[in-house]
């Protein structure tokens, strides 16, 4: 009998929903994916104070989870970081069948790190974390998924990126119009010739260095928004910056010009190649099979 393949997944939010959508396709599990997604969206609204259930969180948790049937989802409680530290219901696990293989999705706060420590052979997490933690910094920036894997030191980790899921929000160049010379494009080549402050979130410093490349950042100094300031407002004050956007509407409200999409902040399928076996390879092939563009546009 084939052993169960355990797959680390995020516990909540957009990345988990992207994972569930993919398994809805490859495991014929649309109803299950919708159930988990709707439950967690409702619980998020409770945590934010927008919904007010009659039952307490423990009663709801008992109702959501069916411990007698591994094919039904299980949930757990975590402390939320909002004021008062409320307990929040998050995803814990469920077991699916893919191509005759039993696959257990297991919720983790940090799936990427769980792969790095060999707890799992397969997992999903943000591509941002790979750039922030293990991609080597070089003069030229990152241009594709293949570039990411080529820049991972095999002595540092056995984790590799397999493909993206397409839930894309882009790290995008933004600037005040007066920063740009007439006719200039707001792209990587502009940054290479630019000298001055570049506004970014502090947590993305290494990511921006990896994506743009160290050569293009010569003469550039990082500026960081105040904790109370909106990132787009801080970029408008600085003149040039990088921030996450899907449509750019908020950036335009601050008078910013949208430039090149530098890197898709996308949920990716990853594998720990040291933990791979035949069953995991079958699951990986089924999950990665699709029409999603996995290259990072340059």
PDB file of C-alpha atoms in Angstrom:
ATOM      1  CA  UNK A   1       0.000   0.000   0.000  1.00  0.00           C
ATOM      2  CA  UNK A   2       1.295   3.439  -0.930  1.00  0.00           C
ATOM      3  CA  UNK A   3       2.354   5.539   2.045  1.00  0.00           C
ATOM      4  CA  UNK A   4       0.640   8.863   2.609  1.00  0.00           C
ATOM      5  CA  UNK A   5       2.442  11.854   1.086  1.00  0.00           C
ATOM      6  CA  UNK A   6       2.382  14.751   3.546  1.00  0.00           C
ATOM      7  CA  UNK A   7       2.355  18.240   2.024  1.00  0.00           C
ATOM      8  CA  UNK A   8       2.987  21.393   4.058  1.00  0.00           C
ATOM      9  CA  UNK A   9       0.558  24.222   3.265  1.00  0.00           C
ATOM     10  CA  UNK A  10      -0.192  27.665   4.725  1.00  0.00           C
ATOM     11  CA  UNK A  11      -2.791  27.775   7.485  1.00  0.00           C
ATOM     12  CA  UNK A  12      -4.877  30.667   6.150  1.00  0.00           C
ATOM     13  CA  UNK A  13      -5.179  33.538   3.694  1.00  0.00           C
ATOM     14  CA  UNK A  14      -4.581  33.973  -0.020  1.00  0.00           C
ATOM     15  CA  UNK A  15      -1.741  31.408  -0.250  1.00  0.00           C
ATOM     16  CA  UNK A  16      -3.890  28.639   1.249  1.00  0.00           C
ATOM     17  CA  UNK A  17      -6.782  29.541  -1.053  1.00  0.00           C
ATOM     18  CA  UNK A  18      -4.453  29.283  -4.058  1.00  0.00           C
ATOM     19  CA  UNK A  19      -3.339  25.833  -2.892  1.00  0.00           C
ATOM     20  CA  UNK A  20      -6.927  24.690  -2.383  1.00  0.00           C
ATOM     21  CA  UNK A  21      -7.878  25.910  -5.849  1.00  0.00           C
ATOM     22  CA  UNK A  22      -5.085  23.836  -7.354  1.00  0.00           C
ATOM     23  CA  UNK A  23      -6.120  20.713  -5.443  1.00  0.00           C
ATOM     24  CA  UNK A  24      -9.737  21.352  -6.380  1.00  0.00           C
ATOM     25  CA  UNK A  25      -8.590  20.855  -9.978  1.00  0.00           C
ATOM     26  CA  UNK A  26      -6.145  17.979  -9.669  1.00  0.00           C
ATOM     27  CA  UNK A  27      -7.988  16.031  -6.951  1.00  0.00           C
ATOM     28  CA  UNK A  28     -11.566  16.771  -8.010  1.00  0.00           C
ATOM     29  CA  UNK A  29     -12.112  18.424  -4.629  1.00  0.00           C
ATOM     30  CA  UNK A  30     -13.932  21.648  -5.479  1.00  0.00           C
ATOM     31  CA  UNK A  31     -16.631  21.229  -2.820  1.00  0.00           C
ATOM     32  CA  UNK A  32     -14.051  20.514  -0.120  1.00  0.00           C
ATOM     33  CA  UNK A  33     -11.924  23.498  -1.169  1.00  0.00           C
ATOM     34  CA  UNK A  34     -14.975  25.778  -1.099  1.00  0.00           C
ATOM     35  CA  UNK A  35     -15.921  24.508   2.354  1.00  0.00           C
ATOM     36  CA  UNK A  36     -12.495  25.211   3.829  1.00  0.00           C
ATOM     37  CA  UNK A  37     -12.224  28.602   2.144  1.00  0.00           C
ATOM     38  CA  UNK A  38     -15.667  29.779   3.266  1.00  0.00           C
ATOM     39  CA  UNK A  39     -15.074  28.580   6.837  1.00  0.00           C
ATOM     40  CA  UNK A  40     -11.774  30.430   7.136  1.00  0.00           C
ATOM     41  CA  UNK A  41     -13.116  33.603   5.523  1.00  0.00           C
ATOM     42  CA  UNK A  42     -15.960  33.616   8.031  1.00  0.00           C
ATOM     43  CA  UNK A  43     -13.555  33.077  10.926  1.00  0.00           C
ATOM     44  CA  UNK A  44     -11.376  35.910   9.640  1.00  0.00           C
ATOM     45  CA  UNK A  45     -14.390  38.212   9.707  1.00  0.00           C
ATOM     46  CA  UNK A  46     -15.057  37.100  13.296  1.00  0.00           C
ATOM     47  CA  UNK A  47     -11.468  37.870  14.305  1.00  0.00           C
ATOM     48  CA  UNK A  48     -11.688  41.318  12.677  1.00  0.00           C
ATOM     49  CA  UNK A  49     -14.950  42.039  14.517  1.00  0.00           C
ATOM     50  CA  UNK A  50     -17.131  42.060  11.404  1.00  0.00           C
ATOM     51  CA  UNK A  51     -19.139  38.952  12.353  1.00  0.00           C
ATOM     52  CA  UNK A  52     -20.614  38.083  15.743  1.00  0.00           C
ATOM     53  CA  UNK A  53     -21.495  34.381  16.134  1.00  0.00           C
ATOM     54  CA  UNK A  54     -23.683  33.103  18.957  1.00  0.00           C
ATOM     55  CA  UNK A  55     -21.362  30.183  19.748  1.00  0.00           C
ATOM     56  CA  UNK A  56     -17.886  30.590  21.211  1.00  0.00           C
ATOM     57  CA  UNK A  57     -14.766  29.657  19.286  1.00  0.00           C
ATOM     58  CA  UNK A  58     -14.431  26.225  20.906  1.00  0.00           C
ATOM     59  CA  UNK A  59     -17.961  25.247  19.945  1.00  0.00           C
ATOM     60  CA  UNK A  60     -17.394  26.392  16.374  1.00  0.00           C
ATOM     61  CA  UNK A  61     -14.096  24.505  16.215  1.00  0.00           C
ATOM     62  CA  UNK A  62     -15.779  21.289  17.386  1.00  0.00           C
ATOM     63  CA  UNK A  63     -18.470  21.736  14.760  1.00  0.00           C
ATOM     64  CA  UNK A  64     -16.021  22.368  11.912  1.00  0.00           C
ATOM     65  CA  UNK A  65     -13.662  19.442  12.600  1.00  0.00           C
ATOM     66  CA  UNK A  66     -14.532  15.765  12.077  1.00  0.00           C
ATOM     67  CA  UNK A  67     -11.755  13.779  13.743  1.00  0.00           C
ATOM     68  CA  UNK A  68     -13.347  10.449  12.765  1.00  0.00           C
ATOM     69  CA  UNK A  69     -12.889  11.014   9.024  1.00  0.00           C
ATOM     70  CA  UNK A  70      -9.520  12.043   7.621  1.00  0.00           C
ATOM     71  CA  UNK A  71     -11.213  13.049   4.346  1.00  0.00           C
ATOM     72  CA  UNK A  72     -12.999  15.832   6.248  1.00  0.00           C
ATOM     73  CA  UNK A  73     -11.059  18.970   7.174  1.00  0.00           C
ATOM     74  CA  UNK A  74      -9.664  19.578  10.632  1.00  0.00           C
ATOM     75  CA  UNK A  75      -8.995  22.993  12.091  1.00  0.00           C
ATOM     76  CA  UNK A  76      -7.060  24.350  15.047  1.00  0.00           C
ATOM     77  CA  UNK A  77      -6.714  27.560  17.041  1.00  0.00           C
ATOM     78  CA  UNK A  78      -3.909  30.111  16.929  1.00  0.00           C
ATOM     79  CA  UNK A  79      -3.421  33.389  18.728  1.00  0.00           C
ATOM     80  CA  UNK A  80      -4.009  36.264  16.322  1.00  0.00           C
ATOM     81  CA  UNK A  81      -1.710  39.304  16.508  1.00  0.00           C
ATOM     82  CA  UNK A  82      -4.581  41.804  16.688  1.00  0.00           C
ATOM     83  CA  UNK A  83      -5.345  43.761  19.863  1.00  0.00           C
ATOM     84  CA  UNK A  84      -6.384  41.393  22.619  1.00  0.00           C
ATOM     85  CA  UNK A  85      -4.696  38.414  20.902  1.00  0.00           C
ATOM     86  CA  UNK A  86      -7.963  36.638  19.989  1.00  0.00           C
ATOM     87  CA  UNK A  87      -7.917  32.951  19.160  1.00  0.00           C
ATOM     88  CA  UNK A  88      -8.419  32.381  15.448  1.00  0.00           C
ATOM     89  CA  UNK A  89      -9.606  29.228  13.708  1.00  0.00           C
ATOM     90  CA  UNK A  90      -7.092  28.143  11.044  1.00  0.00           C
ATOM     91  CA  UNK A  91      -6.633  25.119   8.794  1.00  0.00           C
ATOM     92  CA  UNK A  92      -4.973  22.031  10.276  1.00  0.00           C
ATOM     93  CA  UNK A  93      -5.250  19.072   7.874  1.00  0.00           C
ATOM     94  CA  UNK A  94      -7.262  17.053   5.365  1.00  0.00           C
ATOM     95  CA  UNK A  95      -6.496  13.949   3.287  1.00  0.00           C
ATOM     96  CA  UNK A  96      -7.161  13.711  -0.461  1.00  0.00           C
ATOM     97  CA  UNK A  97      -6.608  11.167  -3.207  1.00  0.00           C
ATOM     98  CA  UNK A  98      -4.481  12.163  -6.196  1.00  0.00           C
ATOM     99  CA  UNK A  99      -3.800   9.641  -8.921  1.00  0.00           C
ATOM    100  CA  UNK A 100      -4.223   6.792  -6.447  1.00  0.00           C
ATOM    101  CA  UNK A 101      -1.911   8.387  -3.870  1.00  0.00           C
ATOM    102  CA  UNK A 102      -3.151   9.416  -0.421  1.00  0.00           C
ATOM    103  CA  UNK A 103      -2.149  13.050   0.119  1.00  0.00           C
ATOM    104  CA  UNK A 104      -2.413  14.762   3.501  1.00  0.00           C
ATOM    105  CA  UNK A 105      -2.369  18.556   3.442  1.00  0.00           C
ATOM    106  CA  UNK A 106      -0.913  19.753   6.749  1.00  0.00           C
ATOM    107  CA  UNK A 107      -1.185  23.369   7.875  1.00  0.00           C
ATOM    108  CA  UNK A 108       2.031  25.044   8.994  1.00  0.00           C
ATOM    109  CA  UNK A 109       2.807  28.617   9.976  1.00  0.00           C
ATOM    110  CA  UNK A 110       6.041  28.446   7.967  1.00  0.00           C
ATOM    111  CA  UNK A 111       5.792  25.727   5.290  1.00  0.00           C
ATOM    112  CA  UNK A 112       9.061  26.759   3.621  1.00  0.00           C
ATOM    113  CA  UNK A 113      11.017  26.313   6.833  1.00  0.00           C
ATOM    114  CA  UNK A 114       9.283  22.994   7.485  1.00  0.00           C
ATOM    115  CA  UNK A 115      10.666  21.806   4.146  1.00  0.00           C
ATOM    116  CA  UNK A 116      14.110  23.151   4.971  1.00  0.00           C
ATOM    117  CA  UNK A 117      14.185  21.076   8.170  1.00  0.00           C
ATOM    118  CA  UNK A 118      13.120  17.930   6.255  1.00  0.00           C
ATOM    119  CA  UNK A 119       9.742  17.599   7.980  1.00  0.00           C
ATOM    120  CA  UNK A 120       8.120  17.415   4.531  1.00  0.00           C
ATOM    121  CA  UNK A 121       9.104  16.499   1.000  1.00  0.00           C
ATOM    122  CA  UNK A 122       6.563  18.818  -0.667  1.00  0.00           C
ATOM    123  CA  UNK A 123       5.038  22.117   0.353  1.00  0.00           C
ATOM    124  CA  UNK A 124       3.654  25.474  -0.675  1.00  0.00           C
ATOM    125  CA  UNK A 125       4.687  28.929   0.458  1.00  0.00           C
ATOM    126  CA  UNK A 126       5.393  32.404  -0.875  1.00  0.00           C
ATOM    127  CA  UNK A 127       8.206  32.721  -3.405  1.00  0.00           C
ATOM    128  CA  UNK A 128       9.164  35.860  -1.465  1.00  0.00           C
ATOM    129  CA  UNK A 129      10.487  33.729   1.379  1.00  0.00           C
ATOM    130  CA  UNK A 130      12.842  31.856  -0.933  1.00  0.00           C
ATOM    131  CA  UNK A 131      14.357  35.129  -2.124  1.00  0.00           C
ATOM    132  CA  UNK A 132      14.504  36.539   1.388  1.00  0.00           C
ATOM    133  CA  UNK A 133      16.215  33.528   2.929  1.00  0.00           C
ATOM    134  CA  UNK A 134      18.249  31.380   0.545  1.00  0.00           C
ATOM    135  CA  UNK A 135      18.751  32.988  -2.879  1.00  0.00           C
ATOM    136  CA  UNK A 136      22.297  34.234  -3.353  1.00  0.00           C
ATOM    137  CA  UNK A 137      22.782  37.927  -4.133  1.00  0.00           C
ATOM    138  CA  UNK A 138      24.531  38.637  -7.426  1.00  0.00           C
ATOM    139  CA  UNK A 139      25.223  41.600  -9.697  1.00  0.00           C
ATOM    140  CA  UNK A 140      22.326  40.696 -12.008  1.00  0.00           C
ATOM    141  CA  UNK A 141      18.786  40.311 -10.779  1.00  0.00           C
ATOM    142  CA  UNK A 142      16.544  37.254 -10.752  1.00  0.00           C
ATOM    143  CA  UNK A 143      14.639  36.642 -13.994  1.00  0.00           C
ATOM    144  CA  UNK A 144      12.888  33.257 -13.791  1.00  0.00           C
ATOM    145  CA  UNK A 145      12.031  30.297 -11.582  1.00  0.00           C
ATOM    146  CA  UNK A 146      15.088  28.567 -13.043  1.00  0.00           C
ATOM    147  CA  UNK A 147      17.214  31.521 -11.906  1.00  0.00           C
ATOM    148  CA  UNK A 148      15.927  31.085  -8.371  1.00  0.00           C
ATOM    149  CA  UNK A 149      16.935  27.427  -8.207  1.00  0.00           C
ATOM    150  CA  UNK A 150      20.315  28.159  -9.781  1.00  0.00           C
ATOM    151  CA  UNK A 151      21.025  30.647  -6.991  1.00  0.00           C
ATOM    152  CA  UNK A 152      20.210  28.326  -4.124  1.00  0.00           C
ATOM    153  CA  UNK A 153      23.374  26.963  -2.523  1.00  0.00           C
ATOM    154  CA  UNK A 154      22.925  23.163  -2.329  1.00  0.00           C
ATOM    155  CA  UNK A 155      25.019  23.216   0.837  1.00  0.00           C
ATOM    156  CA  UNK A 156      22.467  25.563   2.428  1.00  0.00           C
ATOM    157  CA  UNK A 157      19.219  23.754   1.657  1.00  0.00           C
ATOM    158  CA  UNK A 158      17.738  20.857  -0.337  1.00  0.00           C
ATOM    159  CA  UNK A 159      14.576  22.844  -1.147  1.00  0.00           C
ATOM    160  CA  UNK A 160      13.852  23.781  -4.774  1.00  0.00           C
ATOM    161  CA  UNK A 161      10.981  25.676  -6.399  1.00  0.00           C
ATOM    162  CA  UNK A 162       8.872  23.565  -8.790  1.00  0.00           C
ATOM    163  CA  UNK A 163       6.196  25.939 -10.135  1.00  0.00           C
ATOM    164  CA  UNK A 164       3.968  28.881  -9.328  1.00  0.00           C
ATOM    165  CA  UNK A 165       0.226  28.857  -8.722  1.00  0.00           C
ATOM    166  CA  UNK A 166      -0.584  32.128 -10.441  1.00  0.00           C
ATOM    167  CA  UNK A 167      -2.033  33.996  -7.432  1.00  0.00           C
ATOM    168  CA  UNK A 168       0.089  36.923  -8.450  1.00  0.00           C
ATOM    169  CA  UNK A 169       0.557  40.251  -6.714  1.00  0.00           C
ATOM    170  CA  UNK A 170       3.574  42.060  -8.120  1.00  0.00           C
ATOM    171  CA  UNK A 171       6.475  43.820  -6.468  1.00  0.00           C
ATOM    172  CA  UNK A 172       6.326  46.897  -8.683  1.00  0.00           C
ATOM    173  CA  UNK A 173       8.457  49.971  -9.245  1.00  0.00           C
ATOM    174  CA  UNK A 174       6.592  53.188  -8.397  1.00  0.00           C
ATOM    175  CA  UNK A 175       7.730  56.795  -8.736  1.00  0.00           C
ATOM    176  CA  UNK A 176       6.594  60.396  -8.665  1.00  0.00           C
ATOM    177  CA  UNK A 177       6.492  61.725 -12.260  1.00  0.00           C
ATOM    178  CA  UNK A 178       9.053  64.426 -11.508  1.00  0.00           C
ATOM    179  CA  UNK A 179      11.673  61.761 -10.680  1.00  0.00           C
ATOM    180  CA  UNK A 180      11.586  60.437 -14.249  1.00  0.00           C
ATOM    181  CA  UNK A 181      13.431  62.269 -17.038  1.00  0.00           C
ATOM    182  CA  UNK A 182      11.250  63.040 -20.102  1.00  0.00           C
ATOM    183  CA  UNK A 183      10.598  59.877 -22.103  1.00  0.00           C
ATOM    184  CA  UNK A 184      12.268  57.594 -19.552  1.00  0.00           C
ATOM    185  CA  UNK A 185      10.756  54.211 -18.702  1.00  0.00           C
ATOM    186  CA  UNK A 186      10.398  53.251 -15.054  1.00  0.00           C
ATOM    187  CA  UNK A 187      12.225  49.929 -15.218  1.00  0.00           C
ATOM    188  CA  UNK A 188      15.385  48.166 -14.089  1.00  0.00           C
ATOM    189  CA  UNK A 189      17.605  50.192 -16.400  1.00  0.00           C
ATOM    190  CA  UNK A 190      16.288  53.405 -14.848  1.00  0.00           C
ATOM    191  CA  UNK A 191      17.177  52.135 -11.373  1.00  0.00           C
ATOM    192  CA  UNK A 192      20.684  51.251 -12.575  1.00  0.00           C
ATOM    193  CA  UNK A 193      21.296  54.878 -13.503  1.00  0.00           C
ATOM    194  CA  UNK A 194      19.503  56.309 -10.488  1.00  0.00           C
ATOM    195  CA  UNK A 195      21.234  57.661  -7.403  1.00  0.00           C
ATOM    196  CA  UNK A 196      19.198  58.413  -4.319  1.00  0.00           C
ATOM    197  CA  UNK A 197      16.680  56.895  -1.912  1.00  0.00           C
ATOM    198  CA  UNK A 198      14.498  53.896  -2.787  1.00  0.00           C
ATOM    199  CA  UNK A 199      11.567  53.360  -0.433  1.00  0.00           C
ATOM    200  CA  UNK A 200      10.836  49.730   0.513  1.00  0.00           C
ATOM    201  CA  UNK A 201       9.385  47.765   3.398  1.00  0.00           C
ATOM    202  CA  UNK A 202      12.263  46.766   5.717  1.00  0.00           C
ATOM    203  CA  UNK A 203      11.373  43.065   5.451  1.00  0.00           C
ATOM    204  CA  UNK A 204      11.886  43.167   1.665  1.00  0.00           C
ATOM    205  CA  UNK A 205      15.435  44.539   1.635  1.00  0.00           C
ATOM    206  CA  UNK A 206      17.087  41.256   0.680  1.00  0.00           C
ATOM    207  CA  UNK A 207      14.283  40.400  -1.744  1.00  0.00           C
ATOM    208  CA  UNK A 208      14.736  43.708  -3.591  1.00  0.00           C
ATOM    209  CA  UNK A 209      18.498  43.173  -3.683  1.00  0.00           C
ATOM    210  CA  UNK A 210      17.993  39.709  -5.179  1.00  0.00           C
ATOM    211  CA  UNK A 211      15.410  40.815  -7.744  1.00  0.00           C
ATOM    212  CA  UNK A 212      17.135  43.982  -8.958  1.00  0.00           C
ATOM    213  CA  UNK A 213      20.706  42.776  -8.548  1.00  0.00           C
ATOM    214  CA  UNK A 214      23.472  44.461  -6.605  1.00  0.00           C
ATOM    215  CA  UNK A 215      24.887  46.288  -9.670  1.00  0.00           C
ATOM    216  CA  UNK A 216      21.631  48.142 -10.293  1.00  0.00           C
ATOM    217  CA  UNK A 217      21.566  49.245  -6.666  1.00  0.00           C
ATOM    218  CA  UNK A 218      24.926  51.039  -6.790  1.00  0.00           C
ATOM    219  CA  UNK A 219      24.273  54.571  -5.615  1.00  0.00           C
ATOM    220  CA  UNK A 220      20.888  53.642  -4.188  1.00  0.00           C
ATOM    221  CA  UNK A 221      20.085  53.936  -0.482  1.00  0.00           C
ATOM    222  CA  UNK A 222      17.076  52.214   1.056  1.00  0.00           C
ATOM    223  CA  UNK A 223      14.481  54.333   2.828  1.00  0.00           C
ATOM    224  CA  UNK A 224      11.786  52.833   5.020  1.00  0.00           C
ATOM    225  CA  UNK A 225       8.258  54.069   5.721  1.00  0.00           C
ATOM    226  CA  UNK A 226       7.275  54.988   9.240  1.00  0.00           C
ATOM    227  CA  UNK A 227       5.221  52.329  10.973  1.00  0.00           C
ATOM    228  CA  UNK A 228       2.127  54.532  10.846  1.00  0.00           C
ATOM    229  CA  UNK A 229       2.517  55.520   7.182  1.00  0.00           C
ATOM    230  CA  UNK A 230       0.982  53.824   4.154  1.00  0.00           C
ATOM    231  CA  UNK A 231       3.672  52.416   1.885  1.00  0.00           C
ATOM    232  CA  UNK A 232       2.394  54.254  -1.208  1.00  0.00           C
ATOM    233  CA  UNK A 233       2.329  57.545   0.698  1.00  0.00           C
ATOM    234  CA  UNK A 234       5.903  56.951   1.868  1.00  0.00           C
ATOM    235  CA  UNK A 235       7.014  56.183  -1.688  1.00  0.00           C
ATOM    236  CA  UNK A 236       5.355  59.390  -2.902  1.00  0.00           C
ATOM    237  CA  UNK A 237       7.297  61.327  -0.267  1.00  0.00           C
ATOM    238  CA  UNK A 238      10.571  59.571  -1.163  1.00  0.00           C
ATOM    239  CA  UNK A 239      10.060  59.800  -4.928  1.00  0.00           C
ATOM    240  CA  UNK A 240      10.878  56.189  -5.893  1.00  0.00           C
ATOM    241  CA  UNK A 241      10.068  52.833  -4.363  1.00  0.00           C
ATOM    242  CA  UNK A 242       8.999  49.222  -4.680  1.00  0.00           C
ATOM    243  CA  UNK A 243       5.727  47.933  -3.315  1.00  0.00           C
ATOM    244  CA  UNK A 244       3.215  45.136  -3.797  1.00  0.00           C
ATOM    245  CA  UNK A 245       0.284  45.882  -6.076  1.00  0.00           C
ATOM    246  CA  UNK A 246      -2.340  44.074  -8.116  1.00  0.00           C
ATOM    247  CA  UNK A 247      -4.037  46.956  -9.920  1.00  0.00           C
ATOM    248  CA  UNK A 248      -2.040  49.985  -8.801  1.00  0.00           C
ATOM    249  CA  UNK A 249      -5.180  52.014  -8.062  1.00  0.00           C
ATOM    250  CA  UNK A 250      -4.017  53.052  -4.587  1.00  0.00           C
ATOM    251  CA  UNK A 251      -0.612  54.078  -5.927  1.00  0.00           C
ATOM    252  CA  UNK A 252      -2.242  56.311  -8.521  1.00  0.00           C
ATOM    253  CA  UNK A 253      -4.272  57.978  -5.776  1.00  0.00           C
ATOM    254  CA  UNK A 254      -0.933  59.134  -4.360  1.00  0.00           C
ATOM    255  CA  UNK A 255       0.155  60.499  -7.735  1.00  0.00           C
ATOM    256  CA  UNK A 256       2.572  57.656  -8.444  1.00  0.00           C
ATOM    257  CA  UNK A 257       3.532  56.296 -11.851  1.00  0.00           C
ATOM    258  CA  UNK A 258       3.549  52.498 -12.075  1.00  0.00           C
ATOM    259  CA  UNK A 259       6.636  50.976 -13.605  1.00  0.00           C
ATOM    260  CA  UNK A 260       7.977  47.489 -14.243  1.00  0.00           C
ATOM    261  CA  UNK A 261       6.587  44.454 -12.454  1.00  0.00           C
ATOM    262  CA  UNK A 262       9.796  43.196 -10.879  1.00  0.00           C
ATOM    263  CA  UNK A 263       8.728  39.977  -9.248  1.00  0.00           C
ATOM    264  CA  UNK A 264       5.453  38.117  -8.677  1.00  0.00           C
ATOM    265  CA  UNK A 265       4.693  37.599  -5.008  1.00  0.00           C
ATOM    266  CA  UNK A 266       3.251  34.205  -5.791  1.00  0.00           C
ATOM    267  CA  UNK A 267       2.527  30.995  -3.936  1.00  0.00           C
ATOM    268  CA  UNK A 268       4.866  28.292  -5.237  1.00  0.00           C
ATOM    269  CA  UNK A 269       5.100  24.535  -5.040  1.00  0.00           C
ATOM    270  CA  UNK A 270       8.427  23.478  -3.541  1.00  0.00           C
ATOM    271  CA  UNK A 271      10.127  20.173  -2.906  1.00  0.00           C
ATOM    272  CA  UNK A 272      12.893  18.985  -0.661  1.00  0.00           C
ATOM    273  CA  UNK A 273      14.795  16.909  -3.190  1.00  0.00           C
ATOM    274  CA  UNK A 274      16.419  14.818  -0.467  1.00  0.00           C
ATOM    275  CA  UNK A 275      12.974  13.617   0.659  1.00  0.00           C
ATOM    276  CA  UNK A 276      11.544  12.787  -2.769  1.00  0.00           C
ATOM    277  CA  UNK A 277      10.200   9.321  -3.595  1.00  0.00           C
ATOM    278  CA  UNK A 278       8.016   7.789  -6.299  1.00  0.00           C
ATOM    279  CA  UNK A 279       4.734   8.686  -4.574  1.00  0.00           C
ATOM    280  CA  UNK A 280       5.829  12.285  -3.999  1.00  0.00           C
ATOM    281  CA  UNK A 281       6.900  12.541  -7.644  1.00  0.00           C
ATOM    282  CA  UNK A 282       3.415  11.477  -8.766  1.00  0.00           C
ATOM    283  CA  UNK A 283       1.820  14.104  -6.544  1.00  0.00           C
ATOM    284  CA  UNK A 284       4.258  16.770  -7.704  1.00  0.00           C
ATOM    285  CA  UNK A 285       3.545  15.996 -11.346  1.00  0.00           C
ATOM    286  CA  UNK A 286      -0.215  16.151 -10.814  1.00  0.00           C
ATOM    287  CA  UNK A 287      -0.112  19.410  -8.859  1.00  0.00           C
ATOM    288  CA  UNK A 288       2.401  21.156 -11.142  1.00  0.00           C
ATOM    289  CA  UNK A 289       0.520  20.162 -14.317  1.00  0.00           C
ATOM    290  CA  UNK A 290      -1.310  23.228 -15.587  1.00  0.00           C
ATOM    291  CA  UNK A 291      -1.189  26.310 -17.760  1.00  0.00           C
ATOM    292  CA  UNK A 292       0.066  28.665 -15.057  1.00  0.00           C
ATOM    293  CA  UNK A 293       2.979  30.830 -16.160  1.00  0.00           C
ATOM    294  CA  UNK A 294       5.827  30.085 -13.767  1.00  0.00           C
ATOM    295  CA  UNK A 295       8.517  32.386 -15.175  1.00  0.00           C
ATOM    296  CA  UNK A 296       9.236  35.599 -13.382  1.00  0.00           C
ATOM    297  CA  UNK A 297       8.928  38.424 -15.938  1.00  0.00           C
ATOM    298  CA  UNK A 298      11.970  40.631 -16.402  1.00  0.00           C
TER     299      UNK A 298
END
